[in-house]
mmCIF file of C-alpha atoms and ligand atoms in Angstrom:
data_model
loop_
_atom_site.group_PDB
_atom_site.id
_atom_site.type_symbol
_atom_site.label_atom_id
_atom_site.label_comp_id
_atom_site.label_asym_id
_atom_site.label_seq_id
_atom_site.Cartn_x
_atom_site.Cartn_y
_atom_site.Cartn_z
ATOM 1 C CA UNK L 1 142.587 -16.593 66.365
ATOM 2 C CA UNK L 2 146.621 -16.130 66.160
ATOM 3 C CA UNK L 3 148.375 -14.612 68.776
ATOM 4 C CA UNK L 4 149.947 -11.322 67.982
ATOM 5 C CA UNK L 5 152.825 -10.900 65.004
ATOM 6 C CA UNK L 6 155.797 -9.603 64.743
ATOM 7 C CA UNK L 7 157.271 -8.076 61.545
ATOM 8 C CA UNK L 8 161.181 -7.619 61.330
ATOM 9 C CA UNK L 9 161.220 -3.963 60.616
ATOM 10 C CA UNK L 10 164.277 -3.491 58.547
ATOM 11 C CA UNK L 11 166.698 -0.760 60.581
ATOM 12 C CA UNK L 12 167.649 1.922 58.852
ATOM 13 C CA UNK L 13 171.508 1.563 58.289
ATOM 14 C CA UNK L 14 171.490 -1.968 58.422
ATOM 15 C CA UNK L 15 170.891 -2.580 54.815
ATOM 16 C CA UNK L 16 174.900 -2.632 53.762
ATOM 17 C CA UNK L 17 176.208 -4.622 56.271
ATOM 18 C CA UNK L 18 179.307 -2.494 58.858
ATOM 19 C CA UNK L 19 180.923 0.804 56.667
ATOM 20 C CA UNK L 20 184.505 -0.525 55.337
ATOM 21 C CA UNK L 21 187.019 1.186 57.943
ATOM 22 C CA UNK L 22 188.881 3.574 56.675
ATOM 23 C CA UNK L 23 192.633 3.733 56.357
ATOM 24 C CA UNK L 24 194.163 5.460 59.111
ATOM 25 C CA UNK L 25 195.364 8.913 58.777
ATOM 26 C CA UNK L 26 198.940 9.609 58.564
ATOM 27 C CA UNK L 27 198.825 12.209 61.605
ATOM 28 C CA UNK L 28 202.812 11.579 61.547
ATOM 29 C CA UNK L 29 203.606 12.909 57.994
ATOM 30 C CA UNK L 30 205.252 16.681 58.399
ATOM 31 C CA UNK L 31 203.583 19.727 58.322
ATOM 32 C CA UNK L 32 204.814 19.585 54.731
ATOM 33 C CA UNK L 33 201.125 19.321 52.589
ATOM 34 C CA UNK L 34 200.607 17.571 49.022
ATOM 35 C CA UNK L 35 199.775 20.792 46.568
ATOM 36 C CA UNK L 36 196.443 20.617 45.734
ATOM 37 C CA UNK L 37 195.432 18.871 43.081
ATOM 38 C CA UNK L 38 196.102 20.515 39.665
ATOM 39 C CA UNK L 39 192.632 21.485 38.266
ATOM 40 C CA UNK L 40 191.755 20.035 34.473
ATOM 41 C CA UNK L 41 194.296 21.640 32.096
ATOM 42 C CA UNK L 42 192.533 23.831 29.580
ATOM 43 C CA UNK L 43 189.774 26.144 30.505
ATOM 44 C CA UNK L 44 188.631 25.905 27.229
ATOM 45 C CA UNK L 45 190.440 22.941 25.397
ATOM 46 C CA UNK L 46 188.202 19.848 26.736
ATOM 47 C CA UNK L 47 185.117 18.561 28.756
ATOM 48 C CA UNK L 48 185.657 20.046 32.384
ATOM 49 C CA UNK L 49 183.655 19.266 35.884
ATOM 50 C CA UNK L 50 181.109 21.979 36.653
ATOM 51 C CA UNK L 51 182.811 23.367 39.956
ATOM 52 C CA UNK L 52 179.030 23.680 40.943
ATOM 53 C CA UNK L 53 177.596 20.347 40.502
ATOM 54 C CA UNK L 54 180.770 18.232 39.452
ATOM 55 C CA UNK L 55 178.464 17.233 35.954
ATOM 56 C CA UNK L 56 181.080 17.679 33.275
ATOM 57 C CA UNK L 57 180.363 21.175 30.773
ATOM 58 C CA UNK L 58 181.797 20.821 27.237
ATOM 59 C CA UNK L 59 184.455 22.891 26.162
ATOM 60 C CA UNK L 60 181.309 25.118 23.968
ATOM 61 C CA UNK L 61 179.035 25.699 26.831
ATOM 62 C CA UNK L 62 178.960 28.835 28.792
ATOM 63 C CA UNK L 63 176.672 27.053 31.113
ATOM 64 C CA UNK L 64 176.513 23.535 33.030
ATOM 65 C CA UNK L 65 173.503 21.916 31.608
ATOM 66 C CA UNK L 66 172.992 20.445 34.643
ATOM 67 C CA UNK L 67 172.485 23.268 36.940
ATOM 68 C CA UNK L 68 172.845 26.049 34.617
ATOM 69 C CA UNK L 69 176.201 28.001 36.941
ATOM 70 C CA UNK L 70 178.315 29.593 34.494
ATOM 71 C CA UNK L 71 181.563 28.346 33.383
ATOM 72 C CA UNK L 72 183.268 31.436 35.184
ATOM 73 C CA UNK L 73 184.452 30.822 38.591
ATOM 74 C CA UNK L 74 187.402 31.255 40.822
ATOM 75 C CA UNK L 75 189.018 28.797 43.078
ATOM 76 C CA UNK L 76 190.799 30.074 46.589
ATOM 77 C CA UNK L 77 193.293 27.633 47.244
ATOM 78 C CA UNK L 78 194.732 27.566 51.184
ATOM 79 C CA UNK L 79 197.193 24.888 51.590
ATOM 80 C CA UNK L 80 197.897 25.840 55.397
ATOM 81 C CA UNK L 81 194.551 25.384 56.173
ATOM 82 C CA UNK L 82 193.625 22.561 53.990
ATOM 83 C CA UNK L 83 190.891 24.673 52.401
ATOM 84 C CA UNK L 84 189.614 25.344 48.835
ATOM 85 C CA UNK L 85 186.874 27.997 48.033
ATOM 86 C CA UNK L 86 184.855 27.862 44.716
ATOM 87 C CA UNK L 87 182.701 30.357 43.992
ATOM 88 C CA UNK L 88 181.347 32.105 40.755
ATOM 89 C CA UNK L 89 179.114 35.116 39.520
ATOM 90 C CA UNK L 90 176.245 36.088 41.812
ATOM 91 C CA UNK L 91 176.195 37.596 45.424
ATOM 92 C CA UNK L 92 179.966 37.832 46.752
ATOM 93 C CA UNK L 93 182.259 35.230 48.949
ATOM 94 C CA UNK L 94 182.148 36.740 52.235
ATOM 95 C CA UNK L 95 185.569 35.756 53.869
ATOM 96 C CA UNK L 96 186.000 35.942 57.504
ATOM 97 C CA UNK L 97 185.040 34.690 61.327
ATOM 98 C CA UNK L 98 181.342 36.016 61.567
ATOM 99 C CA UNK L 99 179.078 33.849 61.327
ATOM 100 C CA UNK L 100 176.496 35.776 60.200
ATOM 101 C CA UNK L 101 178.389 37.918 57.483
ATOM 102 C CA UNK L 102 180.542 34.940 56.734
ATOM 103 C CA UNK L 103 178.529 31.695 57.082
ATOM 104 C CA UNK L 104 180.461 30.358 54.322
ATOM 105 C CA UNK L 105 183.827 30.823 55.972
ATOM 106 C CA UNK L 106 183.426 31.706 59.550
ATOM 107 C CA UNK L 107 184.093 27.635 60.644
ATOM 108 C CA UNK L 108 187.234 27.162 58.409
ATOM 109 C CA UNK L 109 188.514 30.384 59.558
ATOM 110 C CA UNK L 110 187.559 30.034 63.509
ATOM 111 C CA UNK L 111 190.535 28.540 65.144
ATOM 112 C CA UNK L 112 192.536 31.825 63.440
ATOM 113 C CA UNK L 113 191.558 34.605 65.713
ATOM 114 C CA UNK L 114 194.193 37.207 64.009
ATOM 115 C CA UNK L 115 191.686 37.073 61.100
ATOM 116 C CA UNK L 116 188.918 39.549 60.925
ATOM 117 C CA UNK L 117 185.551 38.992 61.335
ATOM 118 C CA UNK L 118 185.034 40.843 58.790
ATOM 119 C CA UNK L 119 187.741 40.166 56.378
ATOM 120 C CA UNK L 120 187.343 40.570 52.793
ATOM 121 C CA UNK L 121 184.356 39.886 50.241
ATOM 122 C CA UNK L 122 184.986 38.013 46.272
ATOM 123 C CA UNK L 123 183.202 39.225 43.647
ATOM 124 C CA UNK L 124 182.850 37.261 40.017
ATOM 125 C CA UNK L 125 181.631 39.421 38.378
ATOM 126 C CA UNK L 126 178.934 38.704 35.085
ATOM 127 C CA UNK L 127 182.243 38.703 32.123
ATOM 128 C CA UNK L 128 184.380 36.555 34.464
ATOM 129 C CA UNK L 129 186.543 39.057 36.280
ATOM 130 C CA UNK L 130 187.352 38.259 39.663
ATOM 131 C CA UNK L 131 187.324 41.023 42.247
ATOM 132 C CA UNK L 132 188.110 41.391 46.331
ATOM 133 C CA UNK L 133 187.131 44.418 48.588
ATOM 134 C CA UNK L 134 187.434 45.234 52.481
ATOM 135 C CA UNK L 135 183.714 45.766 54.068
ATOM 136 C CA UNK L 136 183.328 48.482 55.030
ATOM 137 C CA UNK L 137 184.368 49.782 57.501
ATOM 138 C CA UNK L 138 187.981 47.938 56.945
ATOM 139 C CA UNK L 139 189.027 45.160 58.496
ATOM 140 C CA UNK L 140 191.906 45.593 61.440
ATOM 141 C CA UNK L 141 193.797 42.979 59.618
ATOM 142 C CA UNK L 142 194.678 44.099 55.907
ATOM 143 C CA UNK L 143 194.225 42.195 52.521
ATOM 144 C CA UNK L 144 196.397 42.335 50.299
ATOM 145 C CA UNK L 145 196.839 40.793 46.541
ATOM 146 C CA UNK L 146 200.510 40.336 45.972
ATOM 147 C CA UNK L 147 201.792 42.337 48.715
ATOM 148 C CA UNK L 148 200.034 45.370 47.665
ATOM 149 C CA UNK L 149 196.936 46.035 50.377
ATOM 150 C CA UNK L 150 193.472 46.149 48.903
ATOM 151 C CA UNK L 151 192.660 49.261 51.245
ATOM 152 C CA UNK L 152 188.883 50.716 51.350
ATOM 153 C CA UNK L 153 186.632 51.673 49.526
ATOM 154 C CA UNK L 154 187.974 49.922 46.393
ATOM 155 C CA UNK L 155 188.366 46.744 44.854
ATOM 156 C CA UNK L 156 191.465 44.784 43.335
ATOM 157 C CA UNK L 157 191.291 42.545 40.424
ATOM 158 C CA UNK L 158 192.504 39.151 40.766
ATOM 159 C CA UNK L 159 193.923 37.376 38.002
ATOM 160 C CA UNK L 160 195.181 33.598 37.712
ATOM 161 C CA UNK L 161 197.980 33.033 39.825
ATOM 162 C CA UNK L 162 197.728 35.996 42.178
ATOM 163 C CA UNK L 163 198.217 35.865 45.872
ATOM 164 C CA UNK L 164 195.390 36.930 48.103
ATOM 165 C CA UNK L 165 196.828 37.497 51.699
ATOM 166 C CA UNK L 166 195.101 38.262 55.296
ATOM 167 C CA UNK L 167 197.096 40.298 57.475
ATOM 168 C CA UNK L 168 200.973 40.512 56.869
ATOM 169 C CA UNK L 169 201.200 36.497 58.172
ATOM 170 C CA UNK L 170 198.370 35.070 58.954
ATOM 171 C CA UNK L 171 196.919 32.949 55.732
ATOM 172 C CA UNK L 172 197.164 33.426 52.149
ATOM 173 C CA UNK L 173 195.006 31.796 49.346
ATOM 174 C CA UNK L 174 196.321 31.176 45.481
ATOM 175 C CA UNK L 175 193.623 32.526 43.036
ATOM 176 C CA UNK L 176 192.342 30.979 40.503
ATOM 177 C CA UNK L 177 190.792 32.160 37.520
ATOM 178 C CA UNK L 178 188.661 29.497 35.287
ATOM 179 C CA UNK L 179 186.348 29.985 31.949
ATOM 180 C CA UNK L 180 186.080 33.208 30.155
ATOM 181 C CA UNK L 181 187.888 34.938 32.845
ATOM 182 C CA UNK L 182 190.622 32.914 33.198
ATOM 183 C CA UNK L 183 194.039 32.927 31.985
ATOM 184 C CA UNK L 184 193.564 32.909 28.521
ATOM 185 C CA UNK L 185 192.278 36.111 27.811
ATOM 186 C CA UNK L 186 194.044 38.666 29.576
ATOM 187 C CA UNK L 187 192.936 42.024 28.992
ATOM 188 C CA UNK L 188 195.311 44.664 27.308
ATOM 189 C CA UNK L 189 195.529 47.694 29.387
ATOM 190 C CA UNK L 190 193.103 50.719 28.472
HETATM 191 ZN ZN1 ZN C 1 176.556 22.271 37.254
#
């Protein structure tokens, strides 16, 4: 009889050889941040990425055909804080430092204590209008969408281009506005 055997059990993360290092950060640079990067031009005009799944949608689909989120979304741009929020129709963007209320948020918004816990919820709503409220009850620090406060118990629209701020200084987002919603189809007044 043999003695005992040995297999060479393969390691898990051994299979690719040592990960390539990675440049090293410019930590040095200013404060002074690239702009984000322009999203595709066109809402309607070409093929876009599905800010869902990244699949590309053509320019005919309401849908992705991948994972079936509608075209309609907005996009929360922060330079300050190096942060970008997608979201689309369906339950609303909580925005603030709970947790619980905010799981989405609460980490990128943690090291700024001046924001609320409970700061402000986003609503895309089914025809592609965008829409942010205080909770209820309001937040100690104010939103407001270009300078004008959201105050309680209603909700602002947000169009393409708009300004969503937290508090008079504390962070403020550029909005958004892509498919049906977006900036080609304004609505006339009335
Ligand atoms: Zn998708």
């Amino acid at each position: 009889m043999g003695g005992p055997r040995f297999e060479r059990v393969p390691e898990p993360g051994q299979a690719h050889g040592p990960p390539p290092e990675e440049p090293p950060e410019q930590q040095e640079q200013q404060e002074q941040q690239q702009e984000p990067p322009a999203p595709a031009p066109g809402p309607f005009g070409e093929a876009a990425e599905c800010w869902n799944c990244r699949e590309p949608v053509a320019p005919a689909e309401t849908h992705c055909p991948t994972c079936d989120a509608p075209r309609t979304h907005t996009v929360l741009s922060c330079p300050d804080l190096a942060l970008e929020l997608t979201h689309g129709p369906g339950a609303p963007l909580r925005l603030g430092r709970d947790p619980v209320w905010a799981p989405a948020t609460a980490a990128a918004f943690g090291a700024l204590p001046r924001i609320s816990r409970r700061q402000a919820q986003i609503t895309v709503d089914p025809d592609g209008s965008v829409w942010v409220e205080e909770p209820s009850p309001p937040s100690t620090n104010r939103t407001y969408v270009n300078g004008e406060p959201v105050g309680p118990g209603r909700r602002a629209r947000l169009r393409d281009g708009d300004e969503l701020r937290f508090g008079r200084r504390i962070v403020h987002f550029t909005v958004r506005v892509r498919g049906p919603g977006g900036p080609e189809r304004d609505c006339p007044g009335g």
